[in-house]
């Protein structure tokens, strides 16, 4: 049996936490032969609720679940962790944009970034889920000067999965027939779901749908899917968010299939004209626990305008939290 890996989850008593922990413990993230230690962080008033979640985790008698730490102390939660899911943050309500949460949530991610810097493994893989995810990831990363900035990522995988599923439905195929979707930029209403490089059952996606559907239905529907779920459910997405978070970490750790890619929010490095200083959604391949941006894709004017618009929003978010950046 392998040595257990240590996985931190913040906001562990919240709705995403409740959907995420049981799947990690069941082996959905790292496979059926990888034992896990769960390090669960909550705010002090939620520790009783967290105790209940821990009781349920124990009651599942998961073969892979080795140990649980439940705490309100970030240093303890991030001690020696290999992976950190930063979920704990307030969700938006109907009528809000995700960036409206910056003032409520931004302050959470500096101290957690520092605690990760001081305690986690040097090659820790951090995924920020709490909104606004890209800019919160930037805040956490800037508080961790001893770690490689590439350790810090933000979740655009839910948008990526939504795009695959909506395209499959429109083309009467299965989502496994859809390859090479891209979510560029911010996990927000400016994100750009790009189908120019996408294939459906081996054929170019844009030969299977008309341009009007792509620009006037598909793009806004993917951009607004989070709001549509809040309207329908009265609460923001939880099980699908947890599932996307597991997809993101699994692919980062275990690799992407040959010839395919996924979308991850990662520190911009100048690729595709997006200068450093923001966490931007890119197409990436993963191998041996590392991600690389897919290079050399043609970008037409339609795409360029949308990629620049979502970058602009990220730079504005960055301005708004300048006092939180180390
Ligand atoms: P929730 O309110 O159900 O749970 C959040 C939990 O975080 C609560 O238990 C709360 O006590 C805890 N928390 C708050 N501050 C904390 C801190 N400083 N340290 C540790 N824990 C803390 O919310 P949820 O539905 O689970 O959503 C969590 C976040 O994820 C929200 O910001 C939501 O908008 C975001 N989200 C992101 C995506 C994405 O695709 N990136 C998708 C869905 C939701
Ligand atoms: C989502 O995309 O479902 C989440 O970011 C929640 C939200 O606020 O939309």
mmCIF file of C-alpha atoms and ligand atoms in Angstrom:
data_model
loop_
_atom_site.group_PDB
_atom_site.id
_atom_site.type_symbol
_atom_site.label_atom_id
_atom_site.label_comp_id
_atom_site.label_asym_id
_atom_site.label_seq_id
_atom_site.Cartn_x
_atom_site.Cartn_y
_atom_site.Cartn_z
ATOM 1 C CA UNK A 1 0.000 0.000 0.000
ATOM 2 C CA UNK A 2 1.234 3.546 -0.794
ATOM 3 C CA UNK A 3 2.009 6.117 1.934
ATOM 4 C CA UNK A 4 -1.024 8.359 2.656
ATOM 5 C CA UNK A 5 -1.053 11.804 1.040
ATOM 6 C CA UNK A 6 -2.251 14.765 3.065
ATOM 7 C CA UNK A 7 -5.114 16.822 1.619
ATOM 8 C CA UNK A 8 -6.346 20.072 3.178
ATOM 9 C CA UNK A 9 -9.908 21.266 2.562
ATOM 10 C CA UNK A 10 -11.036 24.654 3.873
ATOM 11 C CA UNK A 11 -14.703 25.426 4.430
ATOM 12 C CA UNK A 12 -15.059 21.717 5.072
ATOM 13 C CA UNK A 13 -18.454 22.037 6.793
ATOM 14 C CA UNK A 14 -19.959 23.971 3.889
ATOM 15 C CA UNK A 15 -22.047 22.661 1.012
ATOM 16 C CA UNK A 16 -19.143 22.048 -1.402
ATOM 17 C CA UNK A 17 -17.155 20.472 1.433
ATOM 18 C CA UNK A 18 -20.010 18.055 2.047
ATOM 19 C CA UNK A 19 -19.940 16.958 -1.597
ATOM 20 C CA UNK A 20 -16.140 16.901 -1.873
ATOM 21 C CA UNK A 21 -14.825 15.081 1.178
ATOM 22 C CA UNK A 22 -16.681 11.821 0.667
ATOM 23 C CA UNK A 23 -15.527 11.545 -2.950
ATOM 24 C CA UNK A 24 -11.895 12.210 -2.038
ATOM 25 C CA UNK A 25 -12.098 9.616 0.734
ATOM 26 C CA UNK A 26 -13.699 7.125 -1.680
ATOM 27 C CA UNK A 27 -10.694 7.372 -4.011
ATOM 28 C CA UNK A 28 -12.211 9.471 -6.802
ATOM 29 C CA UNK A 29 -9.323 11.935 -6.749
ATOM 30 C CA UNK A 30 -6.180 9.805 -6.647
ATOM 31 C CA UNK A 31 -7.395 6.299 -7.344
ATOM 32 C CA UNK A 32 -8.283 3.138 -5.412
ATOM 33 C CA UNK A 33 -4.766 2.419 -4.126
ATOM 34 C CA UNK A 34 -3.926 5.826 -2.617
ATOM 35 C CA UNK A 35 -4.715 6.302 1.098
ATOM 36 C CA UNK A 36 -5.502 9.849 2.209
ATOM 37 C CA UNK A 37 -5.283 11.973 5.349
ATOM 38 C CA UNK A 38 -7.891 14.744 5.398
ATOM 39 C CA UNK A 39 -6.981 18.056 7.050
ATOM 40 C CA UNK A 40 -10.208 20.010 7.510
ATOM 41 C CA UNK A 41 -10.204 23.743 8.256
ATOM 42 C CA UNK A 42 -13.232 25.705 9.428
ATOM 43 C CA UNK A 43 -13.941 28.920 11.297
ATOM 44 C CA UNK A 44 -14.503 28.425 15.029
ATOM 45 C CA UNK A 45 -18.341 28.779 14.960
ATOM 46 C CA UNK A 46 -18.550 25.956 12.400
ATOM 47 C CA UNK A 47 -16.477 23.452 14.369
ATOM 48 C CA UNK A 48 -19.552 21.688 15.774
ATOM 49 C CA UNK A 49 -20.961 21.216 12.285
ATOM 50 C CA UNK A 50 -17.533 19.997 11.183
ATOM 51 C CA UNK A 51 -17.577 17.458 14.017
ATOM 52 C CA UNK A 52 -20.744 16.022 12.484
ATOM 53 C CA UNK A 53 -19.084 15.760 9.061
ATOM 54 C CA UNK A 54 -16.138 13.938 10.642
ATOM 55 C CA UNK A 55 -18.536 11.522 12.365
ATOM 56 C CA UNK A 56 -20.123 10.762 8.979
ATOM 57 C CA UNK A 57 -16.755 10.304 7.293
ATOM 58 C CA UNK A 58 -15.848 7.801 9.988
ATOM 59 C CA UNK A 59 -19.216 6.074 9.647
ATOM 60 C CA UNK A 60 -18.462 5.373 5.973
ATOM 61 C CA UNK A 61 -15.514 3.139 7.029
ATOM 62 C CA UNK A 62 -13.698 4.137 3.833
ATOM 63 C CA UNK A 63 -10.773 1.749 3.228
ATOM 64 C CA UNK A 64 -8.603 4.617 1.922
ATOM 65 C CA UNK A 65 -9.263 7.125 4.719
ATOM 66 C CA UNK A 66 -6.253 6.960 7.031
ATOM 67 C CA UNK A 67 -6.587 9.950 9.360
ATOM 68 C CA UNK A 68 -8.645 13.138 9.856
ATOM 69 C CA UNK A 69 -7.484 16.427 11.393
ATOM 70 C CA UNK A 70 -10.347 18.891 12.059
ATOM 71 C CA UNK A 71 -9.291 22.341 13.221
ATOM 72 C CA UNK A 72 -9.793 26.109 13.140
ATOM 73 C CA UNK A 73 -6.012 26.641 13.066
ATOM 74 C CA UNK A 74 -4.643 27.233 9.556
ATOM 75 C CA UNK A 75 -1.044 26.302 10.495
ATOM 76 C CA UNK A 76 -2.259 22.933 11.759
ATOM 77 C CA UNK A 77 -4.544 22.395 8.770
ATOM 78 C CA UNK A 78 -1.803 23.022 6.184
ATOM 79 C CA UNK A 79 0.983 21.136 8.035
ATOM 80 C CA UNK A 80 2.866 19.007 5.495
ATOM 81 C CA UNK A 81 -0.034 18.895 3.042
ATOM 82 C CA UNK A 82 0.470 17.719 -0.533
ATOM 83 C CA UNK A 83 -2.814 19.224 -1.786
ATOM 84 C CA UNK A 84 -4.979 22.128 -0.590
ATOM 85 C CA UNK A 85 -8.527 22.867 -1.711
ATOM 86 C CA UNK A 86 -9.335 26.446 -0.661
ATOM 87 C CA UNK A 87 -13.128 26.320 -0.655
ATOM 88 C CA UNK A 88 -13.999 28.239 2.522
ATOM 89 C CA UNK A 89 -15.537 31.579 1.534
ATOM 90 C CA UNK A 90 -18.967 33.149 1.250
ATOM 91 C CA UNK A 91 -21.012 32.178 -1.859
ATOM 92 C CA UNK A 92 -22.837 34.845 -3.884
ATOM 93 C CA UNK A 93 -26.598 35.288 -3.784
ATOM 94 C CA UNK A 94 -28.976 35.999 -6.656
ATOM 95 C CA UNK A 95 -28.261 39.349 -8.326
ATOM 96 C CA UNK A 96 -24.579 39.476 -7.302
ATOM 97 C CA UNK A 97 -21.528 39.074 -9.529
ATOM 98 C CA UNK A 98 -18.707 36.954 -8.102
ATOM 99 C CA UNK A 99 -16.413 39.969 -7.817
ATOM 100 C CA UNK A 100 -18.932 41.512 -5.376
ATOM 101 C CA UNK A 101 -17.525 38.936 -2.933
ATOM 102 C CA UNK A 102 -13.994 40.356 -3.053
ATOM 103 C CA UNK A 103 -14.395 42.532 0.019
ATOM 104 C CA UNK A 104 -16.021 39.713 2.033
ATOM 105 C CA UNK A 105 -13.660 36.939 0.935
ATOM 106 C CA UNK A 106 -10.371 38.540 -0.148
ATOM 107 C CA UNK A 107 -9.160 38.823 3.455
ATOM 108 C CA UNK A 108 -9.376 35.048 3.938
ATOM 109 C CA UNK A 109 -6.763 34.167 1.337
ATOM 110 C CA UNK A 110 -3.711 36.195 2.455
ATOM 111 C CA UNK A 111 -3.458 34.492 5.871
ATOM 112 C CA UNK A 112 -4.172 31.086 4.310
ATOM 113 C CA UNK A 113 -1.494 31.689 1.647
ATOM 114 C CA UNK A 114 0.965 32.515 4.418
ATOM 115 C CA UNK A 115 -0.001 29.423 6.418
ATOM 116 C CA UNK A 116 0.515 27.314 3.280
ATOM 117 C CA UNK A 117 3.869 29.032 2.693
ATOM 118 C CA UNK A 118 4.962 28.244 6.254
ATOM 119 C CA UNK A 119 3.645 24.694 6.589
ATOM 120 C CA UNK A 120 2.835 22.858 3.362
ATOM 121 C CA UNK A 121 5.078 20.591 1.275
ATOM 122 C CA UNK A 122 7.247 22.622 -1.122
ATOM 123 C CA UNK A 123 5.465 21.148 -4.142
ATOM 124 C CA UNK A 124 1.952 21.566 -2.709
ATOM 125 C CA UNK A 125 -0.838 21.775 -5.254
ATOM 126 C CA UNK A 126 -3.302 24.507 -4.273
ATOM 127 C CA UNK A 127 -6.710 24.916 -5.916
ATOM 128 C CA UNK A 128 -8.767 27.992 -5.045
ATOM 129 C CA UNK A 129 -12.514 27.385 -5.393
ATOM 130 C CA UNK A 130 -13.834 30.205 -3.157
ATOM 131 C CA UNK A 131 -14.993 33.170 -5.245
ATOM 132 C CA UNK A 132 -13.815 35.260 -6.899
ATOM 133 C CA UNK A 133 -11.497 32.303 -7.408
ATOM 134 C CA UNK A 134 -8.840 33.773 -9.741
ATOM 135 C CA UNK A 135 -8.168 36.859 -7.672
ATOM 136 C CA UNK A 136 -8.353 34.963 -4.376
ATOM 137 C CA UNK A 137 -5.699 32.607 -5.795
ATOM 138 C CA UNK A 138 -3.566 35.651 -6.658
ATOM 139 C CA UNK A 139 -3.908 36.924 -3.082
ATOM 140 C CA UNK A 140 -2.919 33.526 -1.645
ATOM 141 C CA UNK A 141 -0.002 33.178 -4.046
ATOM 142 C CA UNK A 142 1.345 36.620 -3.238
ATOM 143 C CA UNK A 143 1.380 35.707 0.470
ATOM 144 C CA UNK A 144 3.569 32.652 -0.222
ATOM 145 C CA UNK A 145 6.913 34.025 -1.425
ATOM 146 C CA UNK A 146 8.825 30.828 -0.576
ATOM 147 C CA UNK A 147 6.734 28.676 -2.907
ATOM 148 C CA UNK A 148 6.786 28.437 -6.689
ATOM 149 C CA UNK A 149 3.884 30.641 -7.894
ATOM 150 C CA UNK A 150 2.845 27.709 -10.095
ATOM 151 C CA UNK A 151 1.689 25.918 -6.903
ATOM 152 C CA UNK A 152 -1.367 28.237 -6.893
ATOM 153 C CA UNK A 153 -4.257 27.650 -9.274
ATOM 154 C CA UNK A 154 -7.905 28.687 -9.576
ATOM 155 C CA UNK A 155 -10.876 26.643 -10.710
ATOM 156 C CA UNK A 156 -12.275 27.166 -14.203
ATOM 157 C CA UNK A 157 -12.845 23.423 -14.604
ATOM 158 C CA UNK A 158 -16.518 23.705 -13.745
ATOM 159 C CA UNK A 159 -16.911 26.111 -16.683
ATOM 160 C CA UNK A 160 -14.912 23.706 -18.866
ATOM 161 C CA UNK A 161 -17.172 20.794 -17.911
ATOM 162 C CA UNK A 162 -20.302 22.910 -18.444
ATOM 163 C CA UNK A 163 -19.076 23.857 -21.918
ATOM 164 C CA UNK A 164 -18.448 20.196 -22.825
ATOM 165 C CA UNK A 165 -21.848 19.133 -21.616
ATOM 166 C CA UNK A 166 -23.726 21.942 -23.400
ATOM 167 C CA UNK A 167 -21.919 21.291 -26.685
ATOM 168 C CA UNK A 168 -22.594 17.549 -26.422
ATOM 169 C CA UNK A 169 -26.284 18.213 -25.821
ATOM 170 C CA UNK A 170 -26.514 20.581 -28.793
ATOM 171 C CA UNK A 171 -24.743 18.158 -31.162
ATOM 172 C CA UNK A 172 -26.557 15.038 -29.938
ATOM 173 C CA UNK A 173 -23.312 13.447 -28.786
ATOM 174 C CA UNK A 174 -21.894 12.378 -25.427
ATOM 175 C CA UNK A 175 -19.559 14.658 -23.500
ATOM 176 C CA UNK A 176 -16.797 12.068 -23.964
ATOM 177 C CA UNK A 177 -16.966 12.870 -27.716
ATOM 178 C CA UNK A 178 -16.059 16.509 -26.977
ATOM 179 C CA UNK A 179 -12.317 17.312 -26.809
ATOM 180 C CA UNK A 180 -10.203 20.451 -26.487
ATOM 181 C CA UNK A 181 -12.618 22.988 -25.065
ATOM 182 C CA UNK A 182 -10.880 26.068 -23.620
ATOM 183 C CA UNK A 183 -11.984 28.442 -20.873
ATOM 184 C CA UNK A 184 -9.803 31.536 -21.152
ATOM 185 C CA UNK A 185 -9.525 34.050 -18.335
ATOM 186 C CA UNK A 186 -11.683 34.656 -15.296
ATOM 187 C CA UNK A 187 -14.225 32.388 -13.581
ATOM 188 C CA UNK A 188 -16.825 35.106 -14.098
ATOM 189 C CA UNK A 189 -19.303 36.408 -16.650
ATOM 190 C CA UNK A 190 -16.370 37.623 -18.807
ATOM 191 C CA UNK A 191 -14.816 34.159 -19.166
ATOM 192 C CA UNK A 192 -14.346 33.128 -22.782
ATOM 193 C CA UNK A 193 -15.414 29.563 -23.653
ATOM 194 C CA UNK A 194 -13.517 29.003 -26.916
ATOM 195 C CA UNK A 195 -14.652 26.315 -29.369
ATOM 196 C CA UNK A 196 -12.268 27.195 -32.216
ATOM 197 C CA UNK A 197 -9.968 24.266 -31.408
ATOM 198 C CA UNK A 198 -12.649 21.918 -30.101
ATOM 199 C CA UNK A 199 -13.632 18.671 -31.787
ATOM 200 C CA UNK A 200 -16.836 16.661 -31.538
ATOM 201 C CA UNK A 201 -16.395 12.998 -32.434
ATOM 202 C CA UNK A 202 -13.227 14.019 -34.300
ATOM 203 C CA UNK A 203 -14.791 16.841 -36.394
ATOM 204 C CA UNK A 204 -14.332 20.587 -35.750
ATOM 205 C CA UNK A 205 -17.020 21.700 -33.279
ATOM 206 C CA UNK A 206 -17.708 24.897 -35.200
ATOM 207 C CA UNK A 207 -18.597 22.864 -38.295
ATOM 208 C CA UNK A 208 -21.385 21.203 -36.268
ATOM 209 C CA UNK A 209 -23.073 24.313 -34.843
ATOM 210 C CA UNK A 210 -23.889 27.666 -36.400
ATOM 211 C CA UNK A 211 -22.005 30.804 -35.450
ATOM 212 C CA UNK A 212 -25.119 32.496 -34.055
ATOM 213 C CA UNK A 213 -25.699 29.644 -31.592
ATOM 214 C CA UNK A 214 -22.043 29.756 -30.602
ATOM 215 C CA UNK A 215 -21.844 33.512 -29.982
ATOM 216 C CA UNK A 216 -25.400 34.313 -28.832
ATOM 217 C CA UNK A 217 -26.451 31.202 -26.915
ATOM 218 C CA UNK A 218 -23.516 28.984 -25.980
ATOM 219 C CA UNK A 219 -21.062 31.645 -24.765
ATOM 220 C CA UNK A 220 -23.579 33.538 -22.577
ATOM 221 C CA UNK A 221 -25.103 30.305 -21.255
ATOM 222 C CA UNK A 222 -21.716 29.010 -20.096
ATOM 223 C CA UNK A 223 -20.827 32.434 -18.669
ATOM 224 C CA UNK A 224 -24.144 32.609 -16.775
ATOM 225 C CA UNK A 225 -24.530 28.979 -15.738
ATOM 226 C CA UNK A 226 -23.572 29.676 -12.118
ATOM 227 C CA UNK A 227 -26.279 32.359 -11.866
ATOM 228 C CA UNK A 228 -28.843 30.026 -13.491
ATOM 229 C CA UNK A 229 -28.106 27.390 -10.842
ATOM 230 C CA UNK A 230 -28.426 29.907 -8.020
ATOM 231 C CA UNK A 231 -31.813 30.963 -9.451
ATOM 232 C CA UNK A 232 -33.047 27.386 -9.778
ATOM 233 C CA UNK A 233 -31.644 25.910 -6.555
ATOM 234 C CA UNK A 234 -31.677 28.953 -4.308
ATOM 235 C CA UNK A 235 -28.037 28.126 -3.543
ATOM 236 C CA UNK A 236 -24.879 28.041 -5.603
ATOM 237 C CA UNK A 237 -23.616 24.924 -7.314
ATOM 238 C CA UNK A 238 -22.090 22.411 -4.910
ATOM 239 C CA UNK A 239 -21.901 18.817 -6.188
ATOM 240 C CA UNK A 240 -20.808 19.914 -9.678
ATOM 241 C CA UNK A 241 -18.261 22.308 -8.155
ATOM 242 C CA UNK A 242 -16.868 19.514 -5.981
ATOM 243 C CA UNK A 243 -16.724 17.193 -8.978
ATOM 244 C CA UNK A 244 -14.844 19.785 -11.052
ATOM 245 C CA UNK A 245 -12.429 20.377 -8.171
ATOM 246 C CA UNK A 246 -11.659 16.652 -8.060
ATOM 247 C CA UNK A 247 -11.191 16.609 -11.860
ATOM 248 C CA UNK A 248 -8.759 19.553 -11.626
ATOM 249 C CA UNK A 249 -6.595 17.990 -8.901
ATOM 250 C CA UNK A 250 -6.698 14.470 -10.372
ATOM 251 C CA UNK A 251 -5.533 15.639 -13.792
ATOM 252 C CA UNK A 252 -2.841 17.886 -12.288
ATOM 253 C CA UNK A 253 -1.511 15.026 -10.151
ATOM 254 C CA UNK A 254 -1.988 12.049 -12.458
ATOM 255 C CA UNK A 255 -1.813 13.693 -15.909
ATOM 256 C CA UNK A 256 -4.101 14.500 -18.818
ATOM 257 C CA UNK A 257 -4.814 11.863 -21.501
ATOM 258 C CA UNK A 258 -2.533 11.907 -24.561
ATOM 259 C CA UNK A 259 -3.738 14.413 -27.163
ATOM 260 C CA UNK A 260 -6.208 16.132 -24.826
ATOM 261 C CA UNK A 261 -6.113 19.186 -22.598
ATOM 262 C CA UNK A 262 -8.041 20.775 -19.732
ATOM 263 C CA UNK A 263 -8.571 24.373 -18.572
ATOM 264 C CA UNK A 264 -6.890 25.624 -15.391
ATOM 265 C CA UNK A 265 -6.587 29.098 -13.863
ATOM 266 C CA UNK A 266 -2.823 29.568 -13.492
ATOM 267 C CA UNK A 267 -0.343 32.431 -13.162
ATOM 268 C CA UNK A 268 -0.136 34.206 -16.534
ATOM 269 C CA UNK A 269 3.373 34.064 -18.012
ATOM 270 C CA UNK A 270 2.973 36.176 -21.167
ATOM 271 C CA UNK A 271 1.601 33.271 -23.229
ATOM 272 C CA UNK A 272 -1.042 34.447 -25.695
ATOM 273 C CA UNK A 273 -0.203 38.052 -24.804
ATOM 274 C CA UNK A 274 -1.474 37.800 -21.210
ATOM 275 C CA UNK A 275 1.239 39.426 -19.121
ATOM 276 C CA UNK A 276 2.114 38.187 -15.588
ATOM 277 C CA UNK A 277 0.198 39.540 -12.588
ATOM 278 C CA UNK A 278 -3.122 37.704 -12.946
ATOM 279 C CA UNK A 279 -4.353 34.131 -12.563
ATOM 280 C CA UNK A 280 -5.820 33.374 -15.983
ATOM 281 C CA UNK A 281 -7.655 30.370 -17.433
ATOM 282 C CA UNK A 282 -5.513 28.585 -20.047
ATOM 283 C CA UNK A 283 -5.578 25.258 -21.874
ATOM 284 C CA UNK A 284 -2.985 23.014 -20.195
ATOM 285 C CA UNK A 285 -1.621 19.509 -20.389
ATOM 286 C CA UNK A 286 -0.394 17.810 -17.214
ATOM 287 C CA UNK A 287 2.352 15.234 -16.763
ATOM 288 C CA UNK A 288 4.396 14.049 -13.772
ATOM 289 C CA UNK A 289 2.513 16.424 -11.446
ATOM 290 C CA UNK A 290 3.227 19.542 -13.534
ATOM 291 C CA UNK A 291 1.116 21.563 -15.951
ATOM 292 C CA UNK A 292 2.209 23.237 -19.186
ATOM 293 C CA UNK A 293 0.265 25.772 -21.238
ATOM 294 C CA UNK A 294 -0.715 24.481 -24.684
ATOM 295 C CA UNK A 295 1.237 26.732 -27.047
ATOM 296 C CA UNK A 296 0.890 27.701 -30.700
ATOM 297 C CA UNK A 297 -2.909 27.897 -31.034
ATOM 298 C CA UNK A 298 -4.192 30.349 -33.639
ATOM 299 C CA UNK A 299 -6.183 33.187 -32.089
ATOM 300 C CA UNK A 300 -8.563 35.038 -34.402
ATOM 301 C CA UNK A 301 -10.033 38.511 -33.855
ATOM 302 C CA UNK A 302 -13.238 37.133 -32.307
ATOM 303 C CA UNK A 303 -11.202 35.280 -29.688
ATOM 304 C CA UNK A 304 -8.647 38.050 -29.127
ATOM 305 C CA UNK A 305 -11.322 40.593 -28.179
ATOM 306 C CA UNK A 306 -12.871 38.212 -25.646
ATOM 307 C CA UNK A 307 -9.517 37.104 -24.191
ATOM 308 C CA UNK A 308 -8.563 40.752 -23.697
ATOM 309 C CA UNK A 309 -11.916 41.625 -22.082
ATOM 310 C CA UNK A 310 -11.587 38.916 -19.440
ATOM 311 C CA UNK A 311 -7.948 39.904 -18.812
ATOM 312 C CA UNK A 312 -9.086 43.512 -18.312
ATOM 313 C CA UNK A 313 -11.565 42.411 -15.659
ATOM 314 C CA UNK A 314 -8.851 40.432 -13.861
ATOM 315 C CA UNK A 315 -6.548 43.472 -13.867
ATOM 316 C CA UNK A 316 -9.385 45.559 -12.387
ATOM 317 C CA UNK A 317 -9.938 42.943 -9.674
ATOM 318 C CA UNK A 318 -6.192 43.027 -9.010
ATOM 319 C CA UNK A 319 -6.337 46.831 -8.614
ATOM 320 C CA UNK A 320 -9.238 46.478 -6.188
ATOM 321 C CA UNK A 321 -7.210 44.201 -3.870
ATOM 322 C CA UNK A 322 -3.842 45.922 -4.287
ATOM 323 C CA UNK A 323 -3.629 46.394 -0.494
ATOM 324 C CA UNK A 324 -3.938 42.605 0.018
ATOM 325 C CA UNK A 325 -1.104 41.681 -2.351
ATOM 326 C CA UNK A 326 2.255 41.078 -0.696
HETATM 327 P P1 LIG B 1 -20.920 27.505 2.073
HETATM 328 O O1 LIG B 1 -21.345 28.809 2.674
HETATM 329 O O2 LIG B 1 -21.879 26.369 2.062
HETATM 330 O O3 LIG B 1 -19.613 26.994 2.808
HETATM 331 C C1 LIG B 1 -18.514 27.807 3.010
HETATM 332 C C2 LIG B 1 -17.824 27.321 4.265
HETATM 333 O O4 LIG B 1 -16.616 28.047 4.417
HETATM 334 C C3 LIG B 1 -18.652 27.562 5.544
HETATM 335 O O5 LIG B 1 -18.773 26.345 6.265
HETATM 336 C C4 LIG B 1 -17.824 28.591 6.313
HETATM 337 O O6 LIG B 1 -17.893 28.421 7.722
HETATM 338 C C5 LIG B 1 -16.415 28.293 5.774
HETATM 339 N N1 LIG B 1 -15.463 29.400 5.941
HETATM 340 C C6 LIG B 1 -15.704 30.714 5.840
HETATM 341 N N2 LIG B 1 -14.564 31.403 6.096
HETATM 342 C C7 LIG B 1 -13.592 30.496 6.314
HETATM 343 C C8 LIG B 1 -12.220 30.571 6.636
HETATM 344 N N3 LIG B 1 -11.604 31.744 6.789
HETATM 345 N N4 LIG B 1 -11.526 29.428 6.809
HETATM 346 C C9 LIG B 1 -12.137 28.233 6.679
HETATM 347 N N5 LIG B 1 -13.445 28.086 6.399
HETATM 348 C C10 LIG B 1 -14.162 29.201 6.216
HETATM 349 O O7 LIG B 1 -20.378 27.837 0.607
HETATM 350 P P2 LIG B 1 -20.139 26.808 -0.596
HETATM 351 O O8 LIG B 1 -21.388 26.675 -1.371
HETATM 352 O O9 LIG B 1 -19.466 25.580 -0.072
HETATM 353 O O10 LIG B 1 -19.154 27.686 -1.512
HETATM 354 C C11 LIG B 1 -17.853 28.007 -1.098
HETATM 355 C C12 LIG B 1 -17.209 28.977 -2.085
HETATM 356 O O11 LIG B 1 -17.009 28.337 -3.353
HETATM 357 C C13 LIG B 1 -18.058 30.224 -2.392
HETATM 358 O O12 LIG B 1 -17.205 31.359 -2.454
HETATM 359 C C14 LIG B 1 -18.636 29.918 -3.762
HETATM 360 O O13 LIG B 1 -18.987 31.093 -4.461
HETATM 361 C C15 LIG B 1 -17.465 29.207 -4.392
HETATM 362 N N6 LIG B 1 -17.742 28.411 -5.610
HETATM 363 C C16 LIG B 1 -16.806 28.437 -6.598
HETATM 364 C C17 LIG B 1 -16.993 27.692 -7.746
HETATM 365 C C18 LIG B 1 -15.979 27.724 -8.865
HETATM 366 O O14 LIG B 1 -16.262 27.162 -9.940
HETATM 367 N N7 LIG B 1 -14.797 28.308 -8.715
HETATM 368 C C19 LIG B 1 -18.138 26.890 -7.876
HETATM 369 C C20 LIG B 1 -19.070 26.881 -6.834
HETATM 370 C C21 LIG B 1 -18.859 27.645 -5.705
HETATM 371 C C1 LIG B 2 -20.560 28.638 -10.092
HETATM 372 O O1 LIG B 2 -20.044 28.945 -11.166
HETATM 373 O O2 LIG B 2 -21.515 27.833 -10.012
HETATM 374 C C2 LIG B 2 -20.001 29.216 -8.811
HETATM 375 O O3 LIG B 2 -18.942 30.097 -9.071
HETATM 376 C C3 LIG B 2 -21.026 29.816 -7.946
HETATM 377 C C4 LIG B 2 -21.522 31.124 -8.484
HETATM 378 O O4 LIG B 2 -21.482 32.120 -7.744
HETATM 379 O O5 LIG B 2 -21.923 31.165 -9.641
#
